[in-house]
Tab-separated table of C-alpha atoms in Angstrom:
chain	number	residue	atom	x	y	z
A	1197	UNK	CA	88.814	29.991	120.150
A	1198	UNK	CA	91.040	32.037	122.865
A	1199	UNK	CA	93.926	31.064	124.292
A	1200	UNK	CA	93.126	30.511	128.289
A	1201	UNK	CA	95.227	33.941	129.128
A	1202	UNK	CA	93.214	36.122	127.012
A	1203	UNK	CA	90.369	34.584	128.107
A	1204	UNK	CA	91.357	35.410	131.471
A	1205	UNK	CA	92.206	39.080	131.261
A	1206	UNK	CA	89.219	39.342	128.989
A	1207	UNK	CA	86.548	38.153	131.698
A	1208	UNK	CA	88.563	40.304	134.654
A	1209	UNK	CA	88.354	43.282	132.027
A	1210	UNK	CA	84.956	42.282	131.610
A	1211	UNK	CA	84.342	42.118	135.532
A	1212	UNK	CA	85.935	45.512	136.006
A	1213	UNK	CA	83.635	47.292	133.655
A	1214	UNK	CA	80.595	45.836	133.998
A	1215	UNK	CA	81.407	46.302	137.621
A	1216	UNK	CA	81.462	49.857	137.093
A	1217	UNK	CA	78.691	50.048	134.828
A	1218	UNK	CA	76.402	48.343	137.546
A	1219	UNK	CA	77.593	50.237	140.505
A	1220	UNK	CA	76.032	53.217	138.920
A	1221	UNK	CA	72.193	51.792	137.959
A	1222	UNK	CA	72.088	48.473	140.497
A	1223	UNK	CA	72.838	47.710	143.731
A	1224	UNK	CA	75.828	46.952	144.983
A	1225	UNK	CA	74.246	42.478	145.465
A	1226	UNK	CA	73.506	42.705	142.103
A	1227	UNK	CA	76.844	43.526	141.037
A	1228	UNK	CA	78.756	41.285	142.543
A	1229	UNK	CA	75.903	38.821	141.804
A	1230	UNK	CA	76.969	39.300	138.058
A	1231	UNK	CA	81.019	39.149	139.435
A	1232	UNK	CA	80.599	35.887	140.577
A	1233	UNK	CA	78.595	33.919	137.540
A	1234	UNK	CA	81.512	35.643	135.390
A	1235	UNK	CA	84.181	33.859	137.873
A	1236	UNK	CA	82.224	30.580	137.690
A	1237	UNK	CA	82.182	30.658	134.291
A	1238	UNK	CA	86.572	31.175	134.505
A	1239	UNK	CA	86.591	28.269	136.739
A	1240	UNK	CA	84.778	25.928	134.365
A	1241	UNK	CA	81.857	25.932	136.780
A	1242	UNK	CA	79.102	26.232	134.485
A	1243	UNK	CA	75.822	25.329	136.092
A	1244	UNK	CA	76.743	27.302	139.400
A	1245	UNK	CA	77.171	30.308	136.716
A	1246	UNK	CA	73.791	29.485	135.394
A	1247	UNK	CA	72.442	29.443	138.668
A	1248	UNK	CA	73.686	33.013	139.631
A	1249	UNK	CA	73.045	34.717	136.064
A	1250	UNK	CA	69.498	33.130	137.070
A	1251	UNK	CA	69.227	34.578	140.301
A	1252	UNK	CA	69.998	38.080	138.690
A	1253	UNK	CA	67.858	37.623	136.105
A	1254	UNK	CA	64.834	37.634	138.687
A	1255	UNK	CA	66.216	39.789	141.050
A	1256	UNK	CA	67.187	42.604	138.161
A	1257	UNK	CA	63.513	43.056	136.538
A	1258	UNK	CA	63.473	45.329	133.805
A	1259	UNK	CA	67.176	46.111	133.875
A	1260	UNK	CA	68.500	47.563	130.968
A	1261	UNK	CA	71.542	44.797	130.915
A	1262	UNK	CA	68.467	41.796	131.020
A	1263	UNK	CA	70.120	40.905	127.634
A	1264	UNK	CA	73.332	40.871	128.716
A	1265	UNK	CA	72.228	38.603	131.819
A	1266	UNK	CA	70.076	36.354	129.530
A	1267	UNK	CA	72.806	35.825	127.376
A	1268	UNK	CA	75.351	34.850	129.912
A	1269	UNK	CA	72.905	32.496	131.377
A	1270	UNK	CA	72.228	31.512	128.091
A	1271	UNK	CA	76.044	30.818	127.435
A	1272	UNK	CA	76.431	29.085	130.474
A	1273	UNK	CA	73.991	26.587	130.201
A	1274	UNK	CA	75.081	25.928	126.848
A	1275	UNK	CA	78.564	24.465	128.227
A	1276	UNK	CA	77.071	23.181	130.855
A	1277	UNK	CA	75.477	21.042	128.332
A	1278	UNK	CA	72.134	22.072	127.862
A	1279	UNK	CA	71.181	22.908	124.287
A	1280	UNK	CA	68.265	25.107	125.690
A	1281	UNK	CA	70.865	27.819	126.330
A	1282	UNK	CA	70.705	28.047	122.869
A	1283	UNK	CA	67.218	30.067	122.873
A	1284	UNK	CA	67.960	31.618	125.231
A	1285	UNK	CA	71.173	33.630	123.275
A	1286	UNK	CA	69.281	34.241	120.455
A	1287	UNK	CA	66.014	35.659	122.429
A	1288	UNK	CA	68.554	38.062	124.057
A	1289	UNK	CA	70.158	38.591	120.623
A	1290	UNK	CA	67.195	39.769	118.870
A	1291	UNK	CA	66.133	42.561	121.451
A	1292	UNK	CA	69.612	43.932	121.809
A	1293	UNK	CA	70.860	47.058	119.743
A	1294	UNK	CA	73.696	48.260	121.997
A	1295	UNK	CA	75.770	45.376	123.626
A	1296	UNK	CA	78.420	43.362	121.601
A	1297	UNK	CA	78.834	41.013	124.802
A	1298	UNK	CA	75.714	40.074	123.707
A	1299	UNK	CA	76.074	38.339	120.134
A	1300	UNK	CA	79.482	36.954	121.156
A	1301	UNK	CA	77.872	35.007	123.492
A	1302	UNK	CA	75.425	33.955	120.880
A	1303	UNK	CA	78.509	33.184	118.339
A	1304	UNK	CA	80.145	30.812	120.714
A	1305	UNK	CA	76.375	29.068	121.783
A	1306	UNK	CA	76.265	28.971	118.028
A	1307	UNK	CA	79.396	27.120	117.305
A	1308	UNK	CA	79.227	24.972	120.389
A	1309	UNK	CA	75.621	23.664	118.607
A	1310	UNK	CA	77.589	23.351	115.396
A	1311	UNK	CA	75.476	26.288	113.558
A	1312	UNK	CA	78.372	27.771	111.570
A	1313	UNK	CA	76.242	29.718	109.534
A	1314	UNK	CA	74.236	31.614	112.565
A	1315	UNK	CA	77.564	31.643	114.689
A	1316	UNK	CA	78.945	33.881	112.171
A	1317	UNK	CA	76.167	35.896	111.434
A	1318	UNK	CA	76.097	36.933	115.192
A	1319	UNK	CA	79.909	37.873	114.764
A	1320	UNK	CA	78.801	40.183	112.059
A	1321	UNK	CA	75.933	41.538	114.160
A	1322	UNK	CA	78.034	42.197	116.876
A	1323	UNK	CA	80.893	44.088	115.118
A	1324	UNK	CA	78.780	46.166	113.376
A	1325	UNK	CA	77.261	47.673	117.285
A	1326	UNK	CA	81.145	47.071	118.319
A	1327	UNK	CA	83.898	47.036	115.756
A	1328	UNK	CA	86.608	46.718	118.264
A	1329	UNK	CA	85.200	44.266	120.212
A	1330	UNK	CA	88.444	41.704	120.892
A	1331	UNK	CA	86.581	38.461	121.701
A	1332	UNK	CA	84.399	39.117	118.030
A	1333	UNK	CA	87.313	40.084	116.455
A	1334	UNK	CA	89.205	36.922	117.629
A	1335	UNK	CA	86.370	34.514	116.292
A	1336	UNK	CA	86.475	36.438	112.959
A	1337	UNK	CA	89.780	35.574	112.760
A	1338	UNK	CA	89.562	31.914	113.602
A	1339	UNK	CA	86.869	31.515	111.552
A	1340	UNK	CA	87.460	28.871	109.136
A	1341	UNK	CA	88.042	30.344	105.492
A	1342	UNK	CA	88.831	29.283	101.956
A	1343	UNK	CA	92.480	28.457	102.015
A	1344	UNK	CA	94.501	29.912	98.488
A	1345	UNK	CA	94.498	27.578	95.828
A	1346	UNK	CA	96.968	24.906	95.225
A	1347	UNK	CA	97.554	25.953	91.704
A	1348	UNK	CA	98.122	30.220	92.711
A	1349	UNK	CA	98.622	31.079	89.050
A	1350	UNK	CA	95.396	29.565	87.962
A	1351	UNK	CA	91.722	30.391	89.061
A	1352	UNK	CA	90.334	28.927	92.030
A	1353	UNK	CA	87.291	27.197	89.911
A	1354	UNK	CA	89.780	25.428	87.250
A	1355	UNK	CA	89.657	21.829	86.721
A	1356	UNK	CA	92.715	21.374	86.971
A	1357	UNK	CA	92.897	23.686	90.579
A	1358	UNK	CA	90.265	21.968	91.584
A	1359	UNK	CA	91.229	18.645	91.301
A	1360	UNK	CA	94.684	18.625	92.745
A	1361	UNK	CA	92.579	20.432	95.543
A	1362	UNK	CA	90.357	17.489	96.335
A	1363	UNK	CA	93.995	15.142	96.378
A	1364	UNK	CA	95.983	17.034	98.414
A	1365	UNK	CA	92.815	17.390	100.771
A	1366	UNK	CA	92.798	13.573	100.765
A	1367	UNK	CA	96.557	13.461	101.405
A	1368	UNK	CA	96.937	15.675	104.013
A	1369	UNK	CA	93.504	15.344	105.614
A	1370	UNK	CA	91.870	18.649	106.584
A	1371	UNK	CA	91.139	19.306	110.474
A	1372	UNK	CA	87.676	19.692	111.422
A	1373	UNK	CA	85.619	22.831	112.308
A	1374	UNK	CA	86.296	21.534	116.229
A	1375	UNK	CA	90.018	21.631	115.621
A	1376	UNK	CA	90.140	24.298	114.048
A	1377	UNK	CA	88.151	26.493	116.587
A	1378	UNK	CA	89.636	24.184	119.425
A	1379	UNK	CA	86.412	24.576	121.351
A	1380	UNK	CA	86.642	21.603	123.424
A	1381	UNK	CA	89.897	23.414	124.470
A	1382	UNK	CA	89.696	27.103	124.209
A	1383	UNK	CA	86.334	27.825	124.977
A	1384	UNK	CA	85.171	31.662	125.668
A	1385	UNK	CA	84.993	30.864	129.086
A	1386	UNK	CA	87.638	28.245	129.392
């Protein structure tokens, strides 16, 4: 979905400023509670990451970032392996109003469960609280889309478009959602 380097300076950007976020509502633990799931995550550690986004989940209360915690514990048990995660994205999705962090973690739990449909849907979500939000916009991008027809000069639903369509598709194969996305080697957190 993101090459590793962006994914890299995205979650030390994302360190930085939630860093500074926290340090002015939470304690100082809690912050560097939240530092160290996000560096799990980096490292491909996923079910220490759930374990800490856990932790802060009971030790923040009524935080205002709860959604942003239960969505990267969500995220992380999701590529960890457990489908459960899943819920837990979308319960922090549907009370959030403010943070795009939020449904791009649901996009990628979303994709990772194959739910192309809701994956994008929380992309849309999300831009419209954030519209320059670079891991959303990235997924938009890679999204997979309706390439141009073979036939340019004719309309996309012609017979004839069609059908030389569905041969060079059996020629040339198409790649599948997975390879497109690369998720099993680009992952938001990978």
């Amino acid at each position: 979905i993101i090459c590793s380097l962006y994914v890299d300076l995205y979650i030390d950007n994302e360190v930085t400023i939630v860093k500074q976020e926290l340090m002015q509502t939470l304690d100082v633990e809690t912050s560097e509670s939240f530092e160290q799931g996000l560096q799990f995550l980096a490292s491909h550690d996923y079910s220490p990451a759930s374990l800490c986004f856990e932790r802060l989940l009971s030790e923040s209360g009524k935080s205002v970032y709860r959604n942003r915690f239960l969505s990267f514990w969500g995220i992380a048990q999701v590529l960890s392996g457990d489908i459960s995660g899943l819920n837990v994205c979308r319960g922090a999705a549907d009370n959030e109003f403010y943070d795009a962090d939020v449904y791009y973690n649901l996009a990628i739990a979303e994709f990772k469960a194959r739910n192309r449909g809701r994956g994008f849907a929380a992309i849309n979500q999300g831009l419209m609280i954030d519209n320059s939000h670079d891991g959303l916009r990235m997924l938009f991008r890679r999204m997979d889309r309706r390439r141009s027809p073979v036939l340019g000069f004719l309309a996309r639903e012609n017979p004839l478009n069609v059908c030389c369509g569905k041969l060079y598709k059996k020629v040339k194969g198409r790649p599948t959602l997975r390879e497109r996305m690369k998720l099993d080697q680009l992952e938001y957190y990978r």
